[in-house]
PDB file of C-alpha atoms in Angstrom:
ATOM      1  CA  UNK N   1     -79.441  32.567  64.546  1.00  0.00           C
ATOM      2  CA  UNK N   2     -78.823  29.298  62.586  1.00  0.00           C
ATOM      3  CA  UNK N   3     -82.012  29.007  61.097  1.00  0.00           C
ATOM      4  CA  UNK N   4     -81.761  32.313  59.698  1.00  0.00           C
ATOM      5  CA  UNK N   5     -78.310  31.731  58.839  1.00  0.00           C
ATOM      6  CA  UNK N   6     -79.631  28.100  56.810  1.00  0.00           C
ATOM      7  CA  UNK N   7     -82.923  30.175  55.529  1.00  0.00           C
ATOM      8  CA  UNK N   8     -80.186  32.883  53.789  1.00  0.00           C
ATOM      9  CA  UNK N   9     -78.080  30.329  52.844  1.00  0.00           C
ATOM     10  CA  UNK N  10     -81.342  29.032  50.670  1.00  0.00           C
ATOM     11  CA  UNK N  11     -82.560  32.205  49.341  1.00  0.00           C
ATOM     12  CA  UNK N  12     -78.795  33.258  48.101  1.00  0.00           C
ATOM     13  CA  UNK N  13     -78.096  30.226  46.559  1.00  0.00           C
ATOM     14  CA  UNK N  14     -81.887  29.828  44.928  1.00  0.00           C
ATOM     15  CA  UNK N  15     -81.795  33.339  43.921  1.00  0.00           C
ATOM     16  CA  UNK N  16     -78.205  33.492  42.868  1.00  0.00           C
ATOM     17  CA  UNK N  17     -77.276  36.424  45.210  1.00  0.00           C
ATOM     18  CA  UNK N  18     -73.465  35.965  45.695  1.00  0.00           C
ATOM     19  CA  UNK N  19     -71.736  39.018  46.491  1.00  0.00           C
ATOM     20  CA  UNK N  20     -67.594  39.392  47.815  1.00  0.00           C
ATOM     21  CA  UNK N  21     -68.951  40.939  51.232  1.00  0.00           C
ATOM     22  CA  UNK N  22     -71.552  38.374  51.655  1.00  0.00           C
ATOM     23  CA  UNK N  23     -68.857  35.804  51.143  1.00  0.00           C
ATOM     24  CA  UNK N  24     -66.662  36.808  53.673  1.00  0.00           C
ATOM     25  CA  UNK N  25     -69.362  38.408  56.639  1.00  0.00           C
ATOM     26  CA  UNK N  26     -71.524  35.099  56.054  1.00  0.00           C
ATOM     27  CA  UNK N  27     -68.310  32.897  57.248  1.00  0.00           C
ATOM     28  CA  UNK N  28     -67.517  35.729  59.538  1.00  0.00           C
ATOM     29  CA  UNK N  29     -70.896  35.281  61.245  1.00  0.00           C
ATOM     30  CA  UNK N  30     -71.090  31.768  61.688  1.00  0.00           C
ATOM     31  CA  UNK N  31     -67.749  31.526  63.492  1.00  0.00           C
ATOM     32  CA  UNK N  32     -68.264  34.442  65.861  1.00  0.00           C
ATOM     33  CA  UNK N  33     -71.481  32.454  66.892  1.00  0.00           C
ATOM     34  CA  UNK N  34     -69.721  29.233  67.150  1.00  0.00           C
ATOM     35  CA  UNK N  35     -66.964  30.732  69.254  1.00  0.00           C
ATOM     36  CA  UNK N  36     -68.990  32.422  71.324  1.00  0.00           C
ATOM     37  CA  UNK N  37     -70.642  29.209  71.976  1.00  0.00           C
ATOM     38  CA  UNK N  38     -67.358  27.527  72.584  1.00  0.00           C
ATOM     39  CA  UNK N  39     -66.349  29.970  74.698  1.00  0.00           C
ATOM     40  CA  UNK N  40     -69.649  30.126  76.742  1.00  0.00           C
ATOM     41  CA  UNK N  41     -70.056  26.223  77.390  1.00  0.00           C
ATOM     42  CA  UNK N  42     -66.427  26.200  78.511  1.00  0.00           C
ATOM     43  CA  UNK N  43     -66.801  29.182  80.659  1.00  0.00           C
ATOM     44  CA  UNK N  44     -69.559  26.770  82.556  1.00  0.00           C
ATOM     45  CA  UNK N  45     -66.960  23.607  82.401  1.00  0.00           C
ATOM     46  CA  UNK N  46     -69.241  21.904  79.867  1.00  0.00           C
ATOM     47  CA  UNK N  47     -66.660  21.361  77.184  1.00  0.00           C
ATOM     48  CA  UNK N  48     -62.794  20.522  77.765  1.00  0.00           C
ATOM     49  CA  UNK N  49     -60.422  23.574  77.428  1.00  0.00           C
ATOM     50  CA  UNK N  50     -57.976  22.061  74.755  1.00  0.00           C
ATOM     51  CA  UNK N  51     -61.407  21.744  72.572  1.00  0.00           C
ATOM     52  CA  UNK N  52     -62.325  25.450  72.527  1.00  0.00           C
ATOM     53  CA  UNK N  53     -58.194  26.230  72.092  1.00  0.00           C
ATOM     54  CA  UNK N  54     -58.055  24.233  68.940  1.00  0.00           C
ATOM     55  CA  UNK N  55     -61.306  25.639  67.367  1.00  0.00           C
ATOM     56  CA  UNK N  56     -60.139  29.363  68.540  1.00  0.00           C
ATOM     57  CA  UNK N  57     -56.713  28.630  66.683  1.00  0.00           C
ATOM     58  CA  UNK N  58     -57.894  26.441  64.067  1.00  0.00           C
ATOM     59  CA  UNK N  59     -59.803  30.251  63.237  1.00  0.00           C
ATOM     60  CA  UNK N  60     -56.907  32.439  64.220  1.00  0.00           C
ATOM     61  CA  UNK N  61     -54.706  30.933  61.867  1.00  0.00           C
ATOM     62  CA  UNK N  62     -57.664  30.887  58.933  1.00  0.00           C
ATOM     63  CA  UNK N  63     -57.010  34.633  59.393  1.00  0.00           C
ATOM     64  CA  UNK N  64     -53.698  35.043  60.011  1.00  0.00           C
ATOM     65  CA  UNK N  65     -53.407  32.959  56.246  1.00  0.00           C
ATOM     66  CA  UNK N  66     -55.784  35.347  54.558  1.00  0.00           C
ATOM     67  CA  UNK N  67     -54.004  38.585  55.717  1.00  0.00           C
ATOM     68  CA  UNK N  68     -50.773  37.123  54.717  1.00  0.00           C
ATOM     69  CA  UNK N  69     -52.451  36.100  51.314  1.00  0.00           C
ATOM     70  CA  UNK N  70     -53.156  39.594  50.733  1.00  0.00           C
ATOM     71  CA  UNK N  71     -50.662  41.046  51.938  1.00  0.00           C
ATOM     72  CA  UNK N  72     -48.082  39.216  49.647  1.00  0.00           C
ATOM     73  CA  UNK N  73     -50.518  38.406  47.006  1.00  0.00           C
ATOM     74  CA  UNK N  74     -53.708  40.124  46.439  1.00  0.00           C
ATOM     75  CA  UNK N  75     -57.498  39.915  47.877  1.00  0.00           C
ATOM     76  CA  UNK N  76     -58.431  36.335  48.325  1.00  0.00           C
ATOM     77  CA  UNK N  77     -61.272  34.833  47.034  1.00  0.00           C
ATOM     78  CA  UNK N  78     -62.804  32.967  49.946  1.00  0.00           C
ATOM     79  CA  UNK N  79     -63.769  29.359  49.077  1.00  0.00           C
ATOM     80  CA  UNK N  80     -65.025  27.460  51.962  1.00  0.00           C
ATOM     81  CA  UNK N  81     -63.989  24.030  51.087  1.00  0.00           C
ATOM     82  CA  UNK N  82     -66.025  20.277  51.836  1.00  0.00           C
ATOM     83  CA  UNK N  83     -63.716  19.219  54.989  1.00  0.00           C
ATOM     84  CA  UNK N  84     -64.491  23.051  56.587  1.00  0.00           C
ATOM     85  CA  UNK N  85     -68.321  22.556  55.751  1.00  0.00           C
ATOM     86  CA  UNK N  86     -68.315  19.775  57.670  1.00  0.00           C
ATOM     87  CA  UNK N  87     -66.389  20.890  60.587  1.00  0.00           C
ATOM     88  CA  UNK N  88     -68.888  23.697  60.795  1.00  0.00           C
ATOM     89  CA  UNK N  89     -71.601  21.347  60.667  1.00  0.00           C
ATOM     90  CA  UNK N  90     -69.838  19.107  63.174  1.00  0.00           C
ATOM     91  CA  UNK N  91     -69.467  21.954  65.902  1.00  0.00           C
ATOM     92  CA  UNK N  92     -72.888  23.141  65.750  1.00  0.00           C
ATOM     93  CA  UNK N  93     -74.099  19.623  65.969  1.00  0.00           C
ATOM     94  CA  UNK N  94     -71.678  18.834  69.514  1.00  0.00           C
ATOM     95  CA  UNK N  95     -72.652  22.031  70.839  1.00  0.00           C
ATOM     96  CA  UNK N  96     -76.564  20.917  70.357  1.00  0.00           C
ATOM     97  CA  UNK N  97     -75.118  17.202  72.070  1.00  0.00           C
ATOM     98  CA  UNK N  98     -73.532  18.976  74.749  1.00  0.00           C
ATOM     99  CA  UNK N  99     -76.332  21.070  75.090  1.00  0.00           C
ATOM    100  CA  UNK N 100     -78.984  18.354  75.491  1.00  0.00           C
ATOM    101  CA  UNK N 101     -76.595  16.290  77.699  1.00  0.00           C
ATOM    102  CA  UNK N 102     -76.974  18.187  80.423  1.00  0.00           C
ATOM    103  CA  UNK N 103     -80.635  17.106  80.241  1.00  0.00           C
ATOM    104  CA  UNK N 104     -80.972  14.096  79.224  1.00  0.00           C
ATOM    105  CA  UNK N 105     -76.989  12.220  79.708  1.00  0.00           C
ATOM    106  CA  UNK N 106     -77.642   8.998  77.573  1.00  0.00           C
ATOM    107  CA  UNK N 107     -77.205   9.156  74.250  1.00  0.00           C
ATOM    108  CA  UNK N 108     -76.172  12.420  74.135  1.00  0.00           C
ATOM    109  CA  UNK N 109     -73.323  12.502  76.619  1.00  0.00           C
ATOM    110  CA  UNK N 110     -71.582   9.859  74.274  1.00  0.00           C
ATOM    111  CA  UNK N 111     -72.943  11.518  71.457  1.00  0.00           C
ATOM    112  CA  UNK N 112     -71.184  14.663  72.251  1.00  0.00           C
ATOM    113  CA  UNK N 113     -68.088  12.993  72.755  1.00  0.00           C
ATOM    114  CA  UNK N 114     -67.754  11.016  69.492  1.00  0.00           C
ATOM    115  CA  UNK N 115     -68.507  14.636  68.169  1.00  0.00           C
ATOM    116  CA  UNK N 116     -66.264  16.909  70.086  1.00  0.00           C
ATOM    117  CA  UNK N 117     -63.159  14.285  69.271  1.00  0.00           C
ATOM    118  CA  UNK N 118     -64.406  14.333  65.457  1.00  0.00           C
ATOM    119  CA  UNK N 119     -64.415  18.461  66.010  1.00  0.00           C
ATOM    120  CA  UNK N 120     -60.809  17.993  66.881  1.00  0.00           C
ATOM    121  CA  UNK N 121     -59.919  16.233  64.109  1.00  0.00           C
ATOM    122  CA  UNK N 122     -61.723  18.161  61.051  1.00  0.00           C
ATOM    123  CA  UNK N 123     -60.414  21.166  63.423  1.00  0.00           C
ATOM    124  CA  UNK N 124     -56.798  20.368  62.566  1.00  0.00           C
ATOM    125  CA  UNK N 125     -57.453  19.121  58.774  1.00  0.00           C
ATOM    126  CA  UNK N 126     -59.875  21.945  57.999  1.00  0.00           C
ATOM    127  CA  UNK N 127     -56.744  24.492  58.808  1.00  0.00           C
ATOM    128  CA  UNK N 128     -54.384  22.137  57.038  1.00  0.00           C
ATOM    129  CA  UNK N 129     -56.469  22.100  54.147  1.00  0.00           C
ATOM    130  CA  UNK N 130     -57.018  26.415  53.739  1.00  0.00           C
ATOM    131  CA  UNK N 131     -53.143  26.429  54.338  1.00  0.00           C
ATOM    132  CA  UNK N 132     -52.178  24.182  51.596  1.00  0.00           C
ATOM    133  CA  UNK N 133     -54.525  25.512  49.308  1.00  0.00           C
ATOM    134  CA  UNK N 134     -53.375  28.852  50.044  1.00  0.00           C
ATOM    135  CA  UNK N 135     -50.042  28.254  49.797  1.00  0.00           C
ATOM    136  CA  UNK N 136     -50.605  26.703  46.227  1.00  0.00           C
ATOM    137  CA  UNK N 137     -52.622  29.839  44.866  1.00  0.00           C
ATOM    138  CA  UNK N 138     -49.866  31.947  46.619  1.00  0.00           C
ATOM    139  CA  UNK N 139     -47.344  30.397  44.495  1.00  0.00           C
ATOM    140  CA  UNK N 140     -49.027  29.865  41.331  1.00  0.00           C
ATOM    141  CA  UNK N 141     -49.811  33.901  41.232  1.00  0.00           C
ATOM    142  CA  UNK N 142     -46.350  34.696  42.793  1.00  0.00           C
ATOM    143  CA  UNK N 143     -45.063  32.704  39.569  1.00  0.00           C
ATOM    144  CA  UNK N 144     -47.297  34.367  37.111  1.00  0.00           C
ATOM    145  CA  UNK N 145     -46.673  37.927  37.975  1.00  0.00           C
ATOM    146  CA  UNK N 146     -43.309  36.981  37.808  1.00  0.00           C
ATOM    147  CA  UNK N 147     -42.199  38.373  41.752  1.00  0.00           C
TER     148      UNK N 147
END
């Protein structure tokens, strides 16, 4: 699923096929497969409970913000930014640690967590980030329509 997901990714960019829907079912996609993934290595006590809570909220509240957005000010225009990139990136890469932990413990065990704390972090910061530069937008359009 991620190499297709990288391999459209390439073609959409190289071929400059951007369309609203594929903007917001692209993100959609990758985070249902991450969270299933969170939730399925936790199920199996491979990852630590408060871990999977903070990247399940981190994502409820990325939605929560949107439908607020457009409910008080219009459809949003999903921008994923750098720090939410890279907490993507990070997750996949400690689920692919924790994965090959449980065959082979050194490096990976460490490996996974240095990763799952850094998840954590760009979890919280990522969410922060959306908020604030929701908020912003919110207000700046609020402002102009004069509401």
């Amino acid at each position: 699923a991620g190499l297709s997901d990288i391999l459209d990714g390439y073609l959409a960019k190289k071929n400059n096929w951007r369309s609203y829907l594929g903007s917001v079912l692209d993100p959609a996609a990758d985070k249902i497969l991450l969270v299933s993934l969170f939730l399925t290595l936790q199920s199996m006590d491979l990852i630590p409970l408060w871990l999977t809570l903070t990247v399940i909220t981190r994502d409820l509240m990325i939605v929560f913000g949107l439908s607020l957005y457009r409910y008080f000010v219009g459809v949003p225009q999903p921008k994923p930014t750098r720090i939410s990139k890279f907490n993507t990136t990070l997750q996949l890469v400690f689920i692919i640690f924790v994965i090959l932990a449980q065959g082979v413990q050194f490096p990976f065990e460490i490996l996974a967590m240095v990763c799952g704390s850094l998840v954590f972090v760009t979890s919280i910061l990522s969410g922060l980030d959306y908020w604030i530069i929701w908020s912003i937008e919110a207000r700046k359009k609020i402002y102009q329509s004069g509401q």
